[in-house]
Each structure stands twice: as C-alpha cells, then as structure tokens.
Short mmCIF file of C-alpha atoms in Angstrom, two decimals:
data_model
loop_
_atom_site.label_atom_id
_atom_site.label_comp_id
_atom_site.label_asym_id
_atom_site.label_seq_id
_atom_site.Cartn_x
_atom_site.Cartn_y
_atom_site.Cartn_z
CA MET O 21 0.00 0.00 0.00
CA THR O 22 2.89 2.28 0.69
CA THR O 23 4.35 1.67 -2.74
CA ARG O 24 1.05 2.54 -4.44
CA LYS O 25 0.82 5.83 -2.62
CA LEU O 26 4.34 6.80 -3.52
CA ASN O 27 3.65 6.02 -7.19
CA SER O 28 0.54 8.12 -7.03
CA THR O 29 2.53 10.98 -5.61
CA ASP O 30 5.16 10.68 -8.30
CA SER O 31 2.57 10.72 -11.03
CA HIS O 32 1.12 13.92 -9.74
CA GLY O 33 4.51 15.50 -9.46
CA ASN O 34 5.57 14.43 -12.91
CA GLY O 35 2.29 15.53 -14.40
CA GLU O 36 2.74 19.07 -13.14
CA ALA O 37 6.41 19.18 -14.04
CA SER O 38 5.71 18.16 -17.65
CA LEU O 39 3.53 21.19 -18.37
CA PRO O 40 4.80 23.27 -21.31
CA CYS O 41 6.49 26.52 -20.21
CA SER O 42 6.63 29.41 -22.65
CA ARG O 43 8.56 32.59 -21.80
CA PRO O 44 7.03 35.71 -23.35
CA ASP O 45 8.80 39.07 -23.28
CA ASN O 46 6.96 40.33 -20.26
CA GLY O 47 8.17 37.34 -18.19
CA PHE O 48 4.79 36.52 -16.64
CA SER O 49 4.98 32.84 -17.64
CA ASP O 50 7.33 32.22 -14.71
CA SER O 51 4.67 33.46 -12.37
CA LEU O 52 2.11 31.22 -14.09
CA THR O 53 4.41 28.21 -13.73
CA LEU O 54 4.91 28.94 -10.05
CA PHE O 55 1.16 29.25 -9.66
CA HIS O 56 0.54 25.83 -11.34
CA SER O 57 3.26 24.26 -9.19
CA GLU O 58 1.65 25.59 -6.04
CA LYS O 59 -1.75 24.33 -7.28
CA ALA O 60 -0.32 20.88 -7.94
CA VAL O 61 1.11 20.72 -4.42
CA GLN O 62 -2.23 21.73 -2.92
CA GLU O 63 -4.08 19.06 -4.95
CA LEU O 64 -1.52 16.47 -3.95
CA LEU O 65 -2.02 17.35 -0.30
CA GLN O 66 -5.80 17.01 -0.66
CA GLN O 67 -5.65 13.65 -2.54
CA THR O 68 -3.05 11.97 -0.34
CA PRO O 69 -4.76 10.30 2.60
CA ILE O 70 -3.09 10.90 5.89
CA GLN O 71 -4.94 8.30 7.90
CA HIS O 72 -3.30 4.98 8.60
CA THR O 73 0.11 6.05 7.20
CA ASP O 74 3.47 5.93 8.79
CA ASP O 75 5.56 8.89 10.05
CA HIS O 76 7.45 9.28 6.78
CA LEU O 77 4.31 10.23 4.88
CA ILE O 78 3.36 12.74 7.59
CA GLU O 79 6.77 14.41 7.34
CA PHE O 80 6.51 14.37 3.56
CA SER O 81 3.14 16.10 3.65
CA GLU O 82 4.46 18.82 5.97
CA ALA O 83 7.38 19.40 3.62
CA LEU O 84 4.97 19.77 0.71
CA ARG O 85 3.02 22.42 2.61
CA THR O 86 6.24 24.33 3.24
CA VAL O 87 7.15 24.12 -0.44
CA ALA O 88 3.70 25.33 -1.42
CA LYS O 89 4.00 28.36 0.86
CA ALA O 90 7.45 29.22 -0.52
CA LEU O 91 6.24 28.92 -4.09
CA LYS O 92 3.33 31.22 -3.38
CA GLN O 93 5.58 33.91 -1.86
CA ALA O 94 8.04 33.64 -4.74
CA ALA O 95 5.24 34.01 -7.28
CA GLU O 96 3.83 37.09 -5.57
CA GLY O 97 7.28 38.71 -5.24
CA LYS O 98 8.21 38.14 -8.83
CA ALA O 99 4.89 39.42 -10.12
CA PHE O 100 5.26 42.58 -8.05
CA ALA O 101 8.86 43.17 -9.23
CA GLN O 102 7.92 42.73 -12.88
CA ALA O 103 4.95 45.06 -12.55
CA GLU O 104 7.18 47.70 -10.94
CA ALA O 105 9.78 47.34 -13.71
CA ALA O 106 7.08 47.83 -16.31
CA GLU O 107 5.97 51.03 -14.56
CA TRP O 108 9.54 52.40 -14.49
CA LYS O 109 9.87 51.63 -18.20
CA ARG O 110 6.63 53.46 -18.95
CA ARG O 111 7.81 56.55 -17.04
CA PHE O 112 11.18 56.48 -18.76
CA GLU O 113 9.57 56.36 -22.20
CA LEU O 114 7.31 59.27 -21.25
CA GLU O 115 10.27 61.36 -20.04
CA ARG O 116 12.28 60.64 -23.18
CA ALA O 117 9.35 61.60 -25.41
CA GLN O 118 8.89 64.91 -23.57
CA ASN O 119 12.61 65.75 -23.84
CA GLN O 120 12.69 64.97 -27.53
CA GLN O 121 9.62 67.12 -28.11
CA LEU O 122 11.26 70.06 -26.30
CA GLN O 123 14.46 69.67 -28.30
CA HIS O 124 12.52 69.81 -31.58
CA LYS O 125 10.93 73.09 -30.43
CA GLY O 126 14.36 74.58 -29.61
CA LYS O 127 13.82 74.75 -25.84
CA SER O 128 15.96 73.45 -23.04
CA PRO O 129 14.47 71.13 -20.45
CA GLY O 130 14.80 73.89 -17.80
CA GLU O 131 12.34 76.15 -19.75
CA CYS O 132 9.40 73.81 -19.69
CA ASN O 133 6.11 74.75 -18.11
CA GLY O 134 5.05 74.09 -14.53
CA ASP O 135 3.38 70.75 -15.26
CA ILE O 136 6.45 69.36 -17.00
CA ASN O 137 8.68 70.66 -14.18
CA THR O 138 6.54 68.81 -11.70
CA GLN O 139 6.79 65.63 -13.77
CA GLN O 140 10.58 66.05 -14.09
CA MET O 141 10.99 66.44 -10.33
CA GLU O 142 8.90 63.32 -9.82
CA ASN O 143 10.99 61.41 -12.36
CA SER O 144 14.22 62.72 -10.78
CA THR O 145 13.06 61.44 -7.42
CA ASN O 146 12.30 58.08 -9.00
CA GLN O 147 15.74 58.18 -10.62
CA HIS O 148 17.37 58.78 -7.22
CA MET O 149 15.51 55.80 -5.77
CA LEU O 150 16.62 53.60 -8.67
CA ARG O 151 20.26 54.71 -8.29
CA ASN O 152 20.22 53.78 -4.61
CA GLU O 153 18.80 50.37 -5.53
CA ALA O 154 21.51 49.95 -8.17
CA ASN O 155 24.27 50.75 -5.67
CA GLU O 156 22.97 48.13 -3.25
CA GLN O 157 22.51 45.38 -5.87
CA SER O 158 24.64 46.24 -8.89
CA GLU O 159 24.44 42.74 -10.28
CA ASN O 160 20.65 43.05 -10.71
CA CYS O 161 20.60 46.59 -12.05
CA CYS O 162 19.02 45.60 -15.36
CA THR O 163 15.47 44.34 -15.75
CA ASN O 164 14.34 43.40 -19.29
CA GLY O 165 17.09 45.54 -20.78
CA LEU O 166 16.27 48.63 -18.64
CA CYS O 167 19.15 49.71 -16.36
CA SER O 168 18.33 52.00 -13.46
CA HIS O 169 21.59 53.95 -13.71
CA GLU O 170 20.83 54.93 -17.34
CA ILE O 171 17.58 56.78 -16.58
CA LEU O 172 17.66 60.49 -17.55
CA HIS O 173 21.21 60.19 -18.88
CA ASP O 174 20.45 61.19 -22.48
CA GLY O 175 22.67 64.12 -23.43
CA GLU O 176 21.62 67.61 -22.38
CA THR O 177 19.08 66.41 -19.84
CA ASP O 178 21.86 65.06 -17.61
CA SER O 179 22.90 68.45 -16.15
CA HIS O 180 19.29 69.45 -15.51
CA ALA O 181 18.64 66.12 -13.81
CA LYS O 182 21.65 66.61 -11.53
CA ALA O 183 20.49 70.10 -10.60
CA VAL O 184 17.01 68.88 -9.74
CA GLN O 185 18.45 65.95 -7.82
CA ASN O 186 20.74 68.23 -5.77
CA LYS O 187 17.74 70.39 -4.97
CA MET O 188 15.75 67.39 -3.83
CA MET O 189 18.65 66.09 -1.68
CA ARG O 190 19.35 69.41 0.10
CA LYS O 191 19.82 69.06 3.87
CA ALA O 192 16.98 70.32 6.02
CA SER O 193 17.56 73.80 7.43
CA PHE O 194 16.88 74.80 11.01
CA LYS O 195 17.65 77.51 13.53
CA LEU O 196 18.68 77.50 17.18
CA SER O 197 17.01 79.58 19.86
CA TRP O 198 17.24 79.84 23.61
CA TRP O 199 14.36 78.33 25.53
CA CYS O 200 13.21 79.79 28.82
CA LYS O 201 10.51 78.52 31.13
CA GLY O 202 7.72 81.05 31.33
CA ASP O 203 7.08 84.25 29.42
CA ILE O 204 8.87 86.46 31.95
CA SER O 205 12.58 85.83 32.35
CA ASP O 206 15.43 88.11 33.31
CA GLN O 207 18.08 85.61 32.26
CA HIS O 208 20.54 86.64 29.59
CA LYS O 209 21.68 83.97 27.18
CA HIS O 210 24.95 84.23 25.28
CA ASP O 211 25.35 82.81 21.78
CA ILE O 212 27.71 79.95 22.55
CA VAL O 213 26.80 77.93 19.46
CA SER O 214 26.45 78.71 15.78
CA PHE O 215 25.10 76.79 12.83
CA GLU O 216 25.68 76.78 9.11
CA ARG O 217 23.92 74.52 6.63
CA GLY O 218 22.56 72.38 9.41
CA ASN O 219 25.90 71.81 11.20
CA ILE O 220 26.21 72.89 14.85
CA THR O 221 29.58 74.25 15.95
CA ALA O 222 30.87 76.00 19.06
CA ALA O 223 31.15 79.76 18.79
CA GLY O 224 34.59 81.27 18.41
CA ARG O 225 34.49 83.25 21.63
CA SER O 226 34.63 80.09 23.71
CA SER O 227 38.16 79.29 22.53
CA LYS O 228 39.81 82.65 21.86
CA GLN O 229 41.16 85.54 23.88
CA ILE O 230 39.07 88.71 23.84
CA SER O 231 40.64 91.91 22.57
CA LEU O 232 39.31 95.46 22.94
CA LYS O 233 40.17 98.06 20.34
CA TRP O 234 39.14 101.70 20.76
CA GLU O 235 37.21 103.16 17.85
CA SER O 236 37.68 106.61 19.36
CA SER O 237 40.08 107.80 22.05
CA PRO O 238 38.82 107.59 25.66
CA GLN O 239 37.84 110.96 27.09
CA THR O 240 36.66 110.29 30.66
CA VAL O 241 38.21 108.13 33.40
CA LEU O 242 36.76 107.16 36.77
CA VAL O 243 39.34 106.63 39.52
CA MET O 244 38.33 104.54 42.56
CA THR O 245 40.66 103.94 45.51
CA LYS O 246 41.01 101.83 48.61
CA PRO O 247 40.05 103.91 51.66
CA ASN O 248 42.19 104.71 54.71
CA SER O 249 45.53 104.34 52.95
CA THR O 250 48.00 107.22 52.80
CA SER O 251 50.11 105.64 50.07
CA VAL O 252 47.02 105.16 47.91
CA GLN O 253 46.02 108.83 48.38
CA ILE O 254 49.46 110.00 47.25
CA LEU O 255 49.42 107.71 44.22
CA CYS O 256 45.88 108.80 43.32
CA ALA O 257 46.78 112.50 43.34
CA ASP O 258 49.89 111.91 41.22
CA MET O 259 47.99 109.77 38.71
CA ILE O 260 45.15 112.28 38.31
CA ARG O 261 47.62 115.10 37.76
CA TRP O 262 49.45 113.10 35.07
CA MET O 263 46.24 112.08 33.24
CA LYS O 264 45.00 115.65 33.18
CA GLU O 265 48.25 117.30 32.06
CA HIS O 266 49.58 114.69 29.66
CA LYS O 267 46.44 112.93 28.40
CA LYS O 268 43.89 115.75 28.68
CA LEU O 269 41.30 113.43 30.24
CA ASN O 270 38.19 114.25 32.22
CA ILE O 271 38.43 112.74 35.69
CA TYR O 272 35.63 111.39 37.91
CA VAL O 273 36.20 110.29 41.51
CA GLU O 274 34.04 109.26 44.45
CA PRO O 275 32.78 112.02 46.77
CA ARG O 276 35.12 110.75 49.52
CA VAL O 277 38.15 110.99 47.21
CA MET O 278 36.98 114.39 46.01
CA GLY O 279 37.12 115.70 49.57
CA GLU O 280 40.59 114.26 50.10
CA LEU O 281 41.94 115.88 46.94
CA LEU O 282 40.46 119.30 47.66
CA SER O 283 41.80 119.21 51.20
CA GLU O 284 45.28 118.67 49.75
CA SER O 285 45.18 121.39 47.07
CA SER O 286 42.71 123.55 45.15
CA TYR O 287 44.46 122.40 41.95
CA PHE O 288 42.01 119.50 41.75
CA ASN O 289 38.96 121.68 41.17
CA PHE O 290 38.63 120.17 37.67
CA VAL O 291 37.83 116.75 39.15
CA GLN O 292 34.15 115.76 38.95
CA THR O 293 31.98 113.59 41.17
CA TRP O 294 28.31 112.71 41.70
CA LYS O 295 25.74 113.79 44.23
CA ASP O 296 23.00 111.14 44.37
CA GLU O 297 22.02 107.63 43.25
CA LYS O 298 20.37 108.92 40.09
CA GLU O 299 23.70 110.19 38.76
CA ILE O 300 25.35 106.88 39.62
CA LEU O 301 22.83 105.00 37.46
CA SER O 302 23.81 107.12 34.44
CA LEU O 303 27.53 107.00 35.18
CA HIS O 304 28.22 104.33 32.54
CA THR O 305 27.07 106.76 29.84
CA LYS O 306 29.82 109.25 30.80
CA VAL O 307 32.80 107.08 31.80
CA ASP O 308 35.02 105.37 29.21
CA LEU O 309 37.46 103.69 31.57
CA VAL O 310 37.63 102.82 35.28
CA VAL O 311 40.94 102.79 37.17
CA THR O 312 41.09 101.12 40.59
CA LEU O 313 43.87 101.54 43.15
CA GLY O 314 43.68 98.77 45.73
CA GLY O 315 43.05 95.04 45.85
CA ASP O 316 40.32 92.72 44.70
CA GLY O 317 37.90 94.33 47.15
CA THR O 318 38.26 97.64 45.32
CA VAL O 319 37.43 95.91 42.02
CA LEU O 320 34.31 94.41 43.65
CA TRP O 321 33.29 97.84 44.91
CA ALA O 322 33.85 99.43 41.49
CA ALA O 323 31.75 96.72 39.79
CA SER O 324 28.92 97.22 42.28
CA MET O 325 28.68 100.88 41.25
CA PHE O 326 27.30 99.85 37.86
CA LYS O 327 23.92 98.12 37.77
CA GLY O 328 23.98 97.92 33.98
CA PRO O 329 26.85 98.04 31.49
CA VAL O 330 30.31 98.27 33.04
CA PRO O 331 33.21 100.18 31.39
CA PRO O 332 36.57 98.39 31.11
CA ILE O 333 38.37 98.28 34.47
CA VAL O 334 42.13 98.74 34.82
CA SER O 335 43.12 97.56 38.29
CA PHE O 336 46.47 98.30 39.93
CA SER O 337 47.66 95.96 42.66
CA LEU O 338 47.82 97.68 46.02
CA GLY O 339 46.32 94.86 48.07
CA SER O 340 47.37 91.45 49.35
CA LEU O 341 46.41 88.70 46.85
CA GLY O 342 45.42 90.36 43.60
CA PHE O 343 43.55 87.78 41.50
CA MET O 344 41.90 90.63 39.57
CA THR O 345 44.67 93.26 39.83
CA PRO O 346 47.41 92.35 37.32
CA PHE O 347 49.04 95.80 36.96
CA HIS O 348 51.79 97.19 39.18
CA SER O 349 51.44 100.75 40.40
CA GLU O 350 55.14 101.56 39.83
CA GLN O 351 54.67 101.46 36.06
CA TYR O 352 51.22 103.07 35.94
CA ARG O 353 52.25 105.65 33.31
CA ASP O 354 53.44 103.09 30.79
CA CYS O 355 50.44 100.86 31.53
CA LEU O 356 47.87 103.63 31.10
CA ASP O 357 49.60 104.94 27.99
CA SER O 358 49.42 101.49 26.38
CA ILE O 359 45.80 100.94 27.46
CA LEU O 360 44.61 104.32 26.17
CA LYS O 361 46.15 103.59 22.78
CA GLY O 362 44.87 100.01 22.58
CA PRO O 363 44.16 97.34 21.66
CA ILE O 364 44.09 95.53 24.99
CA SER O 365 43.21 92.01 26.11
CA ILE O 366 40.29 91.81 28.50
CA THR O 367 38.65 89.20 30.70
CA LEU O 368 34.86 89.13 30.77
CA ARG O 369 33.94 88.35 34.37
CA HIS O 370 30.33 87.24 34.63
CA ARG O 371 28.13 88.44 37.46
CA MET O 372 25.14 86.80 39.11
CA GLN O 373 21.82 88.54 39.67
CA CYS O 374 20.13 87.57 42.94
CA HIS O 375 16.52 88.08 44.02
CA VAL O 376 15.18 87.53 47.52
CA ILE O 377 11.59 86.28 47.34
CA ARG O 378 9.63 86.53 50.54
CA ASP O 379 6.95 84.02 51.43
CA ALA O 380 4.50 86.89 51.82
CA ALA O 381 4.99 87.96 48.19
CA LYS O 382 1.96 87.41 45.95
CA ASN O 383 3.98 85.99 43.04
CA GLU O 384 7.54 85.03 42.23
CA TYR O 385 8.36 88.35 40.56
CA GLU O 386 7.22 90.53 43.43
CA THR O 387 10.69 90.59 44.88
CA GLU O 388 13.10 92.95 46.52
CA GLU O 389 15.60 94.94 44.46
CA PRO O 390 18.02 92.59 42.68
CA ILE O 391 21.60 92.41 43.92
CA LEU O 392 24.57 91.85 41.60
CA VAL O 393 27.56 89.82 42.78
CA LEU O 394 30.92 89.35 41.10
CA ASN O 395 32.31 86.69 43.45
CA GLU O 396 29.62 84.72 45.26
CA VAL O 397 26.42 84.66 47.27
CA THR O 398 26.57 82.68 50.52
CA ILE O 399 23.63 81.17 52.38
CA ASP O 400 24.62 80.03 55.89
CA ARG O 401 23.11 79.24 59.29
CA GLY O 402 24.37 82.44 60.89
CA ILE O 403 24.64 82.35 64.69
CA SER O 404 22.21 79.45 65.01
CA SER O 405 23.49 76.21 66.49
CA PHE O 406 21.23 74.16 64.19
CA LEU O 407 22.31 72.87 60.81
CA ALA O 408 21.24 74.92 57.82
CA ASN O 409 18.35 73.26 55.99
CA LEU O 410 18.09 74.41 52.36
CA GLU O 411 16.15 73.00 49.41
CA CYS O 412 17.89 73.62 46.09
CA TYR O 413 16.29 73.69 42.64
CA CYS O 414 17.83 74.14 39.19
CA ASP O 415 15.36 75.36 36.54
CA ASN O 416 12.53 74.10 38.79
CA SER O 417 14.10 70.63 38.98
CA PHE O 418 14.97 69.46 42.47
CA VAL O 419 18.74 69.20 43.00
CA THR O 420 19.33 68.34 46.64
CA ARG O 421 18.72 69.31 50.25
CA VAL O 422 21.68 71.00 51.91
CA GLN O 423 22.22 70.10 55.55
CA GLY O 424 25.36 71.64 56.95
CA ASP O 425 26.83 75.06 57.56
CA GLY O 426 25.49 76.46 54.29
CA LEU O 427 25.91 76.79 50.55
CA ILE O 428 28.02 78.93 48.19
CA LEU O 429 26.83 79.95 44.72
CA SER O 430 29.90 81.37 43.03
CA THR O 431 30.87 82.78 39.67
CA THR O 432 34.01 81.47 38.02
CA SER O 433 35.77 84.73 38.97
CA GLY O 434 34.95 83.92 42.60
CA SER O 435 36.22 80.34 42.34
CA THR O 436 39.48 81.39 44.05
CA ALA O 437 37.64 83.07 46.94
CA TYR O 438 35.24 81.52 49.49
CA SER O 439 34.37 78.60 47.20
CA LEU O 440 38.02 77.50 47.09
CA GLY O 441 38.23 77.58 50.88
CA ALA O 442 35.12 75.36 51.09
CA GLY O 443 36.62 72.71 48.78
CA GLY O 444 35.52 73.98 45.38
CA SER O 445 37.65 73.86 42.27
CA MET O 446 39.63 76.72 40.73
CA VAL O 447 38.04 77.66 37.40
CA HIS O 448 39.25 80.00 34.67
CA PRO O 449 37.22 83.24 34.96
CA GLN O 450 36.04 83.12 31.34
CA VAL O 451 34.53 79.65 31.67
CA PRO O 452 30.75 80.26 31.66
CA GLY O 453 29.32 78.53 34.70
CA ILE O 454 28.01 78.71 38.26
CA LEU O 455 29.81 76.89 41.08
CA PHE O 456 27.58 75.00 43.53
CA THR O 457 29.73 74.43 46.65
CA PRO O 458 28.47 73.18 50.05
CA ILE O 459 29.94 74.50 53.30
CA CYS O 460 30.84 71.68 55.70
CA PRO O 461 28.00 69.38 54.56
CA HIS O 462 26.76 66.69 56.95
CA SER O 463 27.34 64.08 54.24
CA LEU O 464 30.49 62.47 52.88
CA SER O 465 29.01 62.16 49.37
CA PHE O 466 28.09 65.82 48.90
CA ARG O 467 30.64 67.06 46.37
CA PRO O 468 30.78 70.46 44.61
CA LEU O 469 29.11 70.96 41.23
CA ILE O 470 29.74 73.26 38.26
CA LEU O 471 26.49 74.15 36.49
CA PRO O 472 26.08 75.91 33.12
CA GLU O 473 25.62 79.64 33.11
CA HIS O 474 22.11 79.66 31.61
CA VAL O 475 20.39 77.89 34.53
CA THR O 476 18.36 79.54 37.29
CA ILE O 477 19.09 78.32 40.80
CA ARG O 478 16.54 78.65 43.59
CA VAL O 479 17.49 78.04 47.22
CA GLN O 480 14.51 77.89 49.58
CA VAL O 481 14.24 77.61 53.35
CA PRO O 482 11.62 74.90 54.00
CA PHE O 483 8.78 75.48 56.45
CA ASN O 484 10.03 72.69 58.72
CA SER O 485 13.47 74.34 59.11
CA ARG O 486 14.55 74.70 62.75
CA SER O 487 16.05 78.15 62.19
CA PRO O 488 16.25 80.86 59.52
CA ALA O 489 19.18 81.23 57.11
CA TRP O 490 21.28 84.24 56.23
CA ALA O 491 22.42 85.37 52.79
CA SER O 492 25.38 87.64 52.08
CA PHE O 493 26.36 89.02 48.67
CA ASP O 494 30.09 89.45 48.04
CA GLY O 495 30.43 89.59 51.83
CA LYS O 496 27.94 92.48 52.18
CA HIS O 497 24.21 93.27 52.28
CA ARG O 498 23.44 90.45 54.72
CA LYS O 499 19.76 89.45 54.63
CA GLN O 500 17.75 86.98 56.70
CA LEU O 501 15.78 84.23 54.98
CA ALA O 502 12.86 83.03 57.08
CA ALA O 503 10.94 79.79 56.57
CA GLY O 504 9.29 79.90 53.13
CA ASP O 505 11.64 82.57 51.76
CA ALA O 506 13.75 81.83 48.70
CA LEU O 507 16.81 83.18 46.93
CA VAL O 508 16.79 83.03 43.11
CA CYS O 509 20.11 83.43 41.26
CA SER O 510 20.83 83.61 37.53
CA MET O 511 23.58 85.01 35.34
CA ALA O 512 23.39 88.79 34.98
CA PRO O 513 23.26 90.31 31.48
CA TRP O 514 26.21 92.68 32.00
CA PRO O 515 29.68 91.20 32.69
CA VAL O 516 32.62 93.09 34.17
CA PRO O 517 35.44 93.58 31.62
CA THR O 518 38.86 93.78 33.28
CA ALA O 519 42.03 94.67 31.39
CA CYS O 520 44.78 92.04 31.21
CA GLN O 521 48.48 92.62 31.52
CA ILE O 522 49.27 89.84 29.03
CA ASP O 523 46.11 87.86 28.31
CA SER O 524 43.34 86.21 30.30
CA THR O 525 44.96 82.81 30.71
CA SER O 526 48.46 84.08 31.52
CA ASP O 527 47.10 86.48 34.14
CA PHE O 528 44.99 83.75 35.75
CA LEU O 529 47.87 81.28 35.99
CA ARG O 530 50.19 83.95 37.34
CA SER O 531 47.68 84.93 40.01
CA ILE O 532 47.27 81.37 41.37
CA HIS O 533 51.03 80.83 41.30
CA ASP O 534 51.94 84.11 43.01
CA GLY O 535 48.87 84.55 45.22
CA LEU O 536 48.20 80.98 46.35
CA HIS O 537 51.63 79.40 45.70
CA TRP O 538 49.73 76.70 43.82
CA ASN O 539 51.59 73.38 43.54
CA LEU O 540 54.75 74.89 45.00
CA ARG O 541 57.23 72.43 46.49
CA LYS O 542 60.93 71.86 46.50
CA THR O 543 62.27 70.05 43.48
CA GLN O 544 63.26 66.46 44.11
CA SER O 545 67.02 66.11 44.56
CA VAL O 546 69.00 64.47 41.74
CA ASP O 547 71.73 63.30 44.16
CA GLY O 548 69.61 60.56 45.67
CA PRO O 549 69.83 56.82 44.99
CA ARG O 550 69.38 55.75 41.40
CA ASP O 551 68.31 52.49 39.81
CA LEU O 552 71.29 50.49 38.60
#
C-alpha cells in the first residue's frame, strides 16, 4: 500500500512538471508556472490520505506544505517586481518623449512649463531611488534591458537632472534659539553655538582671547581707591595730575576721594563727582574707563557701582592677593599709555543677579531689588546652632537638600575666593558657569558641582526648618531668609570687563602661582639613589 501511494505521488509531481512553459517578453509565464506548481502541491495534499500512514508520509506532507508556501511567496514577489519594472519603463519612455519634443521646439528642459517641471521632479526622485537600488545590488541593475543607472542620462538632460536631484537632496535647514521657562525671564543667554547649513559648531568666543580696540580715544576716566591708605592717596593725586596734564582726560572720583583731593590742594577743582544715586545710574554713559587703586575688594566695589553696562576696568595691585589686579602701580604711566592707545586684552567676568523672594509675596516676581555679585552669594546658618536646611532647585528641577553650615553659589571669577576655601575647584574666569559648593556638609558624598551659566538656581528655606538662614552678597548686604523665603540666582546680562596685563589665561595662571603658591614644592634632589 505504501508503494502505491508513492507512485501516485510521483505521477502527480511528474504531471505538473511536464507542463509546457513558454517565456514571453513580459516574463509573466514564470509566475504562471509557479502558480501551477503551487496548485499541484495543494491538490496532492488534498488527494493523499493521511490516515493509517506511517511517520514518513506525515513528514513528507508537511514538507509539501512548506514548499507550497514558498512557491506562493516567490510568485507574488516576482509578479510585483515585474509590474514595478514595467511602470519604471513606462515613465522612462514618457520622459524621453517629452525631452525629444522640447528639443525639436528649440527649448531646453529647464524652460518647460510648470506641469512638466513637476513631472521632471517626480521622475528625478524616482531616478534617485533607482540609483540607490543599483548601488545596493549592482548585479541586478538591469530588468528586461532597462538599467536604473541609465535613466535620464540622455545628453543635455543630464545636467538638468543633476540640478534637480541636488535640490531634492538638500539638507533640512533649522535655527537654534534659547528656551526659557515662562514668558517672563530676566536671564541673559549668550550665543555659545552657531550653525551653518545644518551643522552645529561651538562659537569662536569660547576658545579665543578677547581683545578690545578703541574706535575713538577715551575721554573720561573714573578713579576709585582703597580707603584709609595714605600711600594710595598720594598715588591717586599723582595719577590724576598726570592724566590731566599729559592725556587731557576728564576725571571722575568718588565724593570721599573728592574731599581728600580738595583738602590737599585747590588744583584739583577740575575733578568731577556725583551727588546722588540717580547720577550713579547714568555713570556708565559718561565714563570710558575705570581705574582702581587697591586690591580685589576695590574691584568688587567698582563693579557694584554699575547696575547695567560696566566700562573696562584697569586695576592696579595695592592689596594682598590680587587675583583681579594684574598691573603694578610703579609702572602706571606706561600701563595707562598702552591701554589708552589700545588694543588691549580683557577678561569678561560674569556676574550673578540675585533676588530675595519673601513668602509673603503674591507671586515670584514681586521681589526685593536685585543684587549683583561678582564673586559669590553665601547662604549660611548664621549664629544658630542648628544645621542649615536648604532646598535647592535648578530650573525648577529638584537638585538636593543641603544640611550643613550652608551653601556657596559662586561665579568662576569667585572660584578662588570663598568657594576655594570650602573645597571647590579653581576655574578660569572666562569659563561660563556657576559653582555650587556646600559649606561643611553633613554628608560624605556631597561634592561640589559646576552648572552651566544659563540655569536659574533657587534656594529655599523649608517650612520645617529649625532656624532661619542668612544670605550675604560678596560679603555684604546680609539678609535673613525666614521659613518659606527663597533666593533666586541667575547670570546677569552685564559682565565686568577687566584689562589684562598679558592675556586672560596668563594672568589667571600667574595669580594662582603668586597669590596661592599653587603646587609649590621643592624640586626632588637628583643626588639621591638611582636604579642600577
């Protein structure tokens, strides 16, 4: 019985295999053959009884089903490919006929009407798709004598096709913009990135020194001095006399310095000063250059005089450390002469703008007058014996809860001040960022952070805090923060430009070497034991 069934199976298979197979030009006979083969397999499966057979016939029937499924998929795929090739051929013939018609009329393909342009762009897109397919499978690039890489390559139409193709393949354009939360924002964003043809690059200012060149000669100079110093008073009088007689400059001084000069001699009647806060607010419109005689504290005081734009500051070292005072007072004439001629290298020292928001305020922007800091703002526990308890947020995202003596929010110019003493890192003053440094935290894992300059930091005293906190701004203007009060800090729009003796980097490295004796140790002796 088994032999009879196998013979029956063979007869069916041979009967289907012996069908005549013609191959017309369109190639659809292959699909018909595959269809008949699949039909023969299905009939064979229906006629072959499965009952009372052994395992070999069951396996054979499963194999036939698999073959039938494969034949069906192959037939469908080939039919689809041949139909698509016929469509490409039809479009190619249409494009060639249109080009030939235009050539007979004496027109170039680029002067055709809107409808033909639309058709050409469509055909160019199809050409691009065919070229990609040809690159992936170059051995199958031809179908019935039609090669995909030959489409639209007939003489003069080639250049037009390339132009249309380049237009279709152009990279998408975009623009970059700063995003701020909320419609009201007093943050100032610097352009630290640029883009051209869709490629994002870092702006040049982030990697180059900044140079200042005068377009017109400076006319007015503001001189600010360290108080209670006889040597500074003598140097100030001598410098003002030299600038007036040799440089013909207009001189502004503080009211305190004005009194000191007039008490010394009536010669200084030409010196000008201000009378009230209103004149101070407009001082930046009159002063071209600021000269400070003192230490870093004098530079901080001079910067605090300007709530808006700050003129370039030339600071002479008459203090102790001098991270922001690169010039020596002994050579002030040569220094000022070189600076007034220009150009000069400057360091842009960013400032932070701080708002104290009381819990009783109706909204976040009903705040006290903003305070500008050049070094840092410090929030500490004051005289309380309890740990400071501060909740910190960065752009409304929770950062951490500070439990310790307090927190320092420092600019990069202030990285060598209080932040350094609390364990923070030294940072180049032109690096845009905000230093987040805890003061004696009650946690071994609380390490300092450096945040980008565009963020807004909010430090809030929670309602369950055991005691209030205290905030000080560059060591002054101490304010109490009760439970529910908050301090909001962001980068101020107006930096403080300070003149450099050499350049920004050289002055910074010199200051940490001379002022802090950074990495200073005796050189290892060469007379010690050596490896043999």
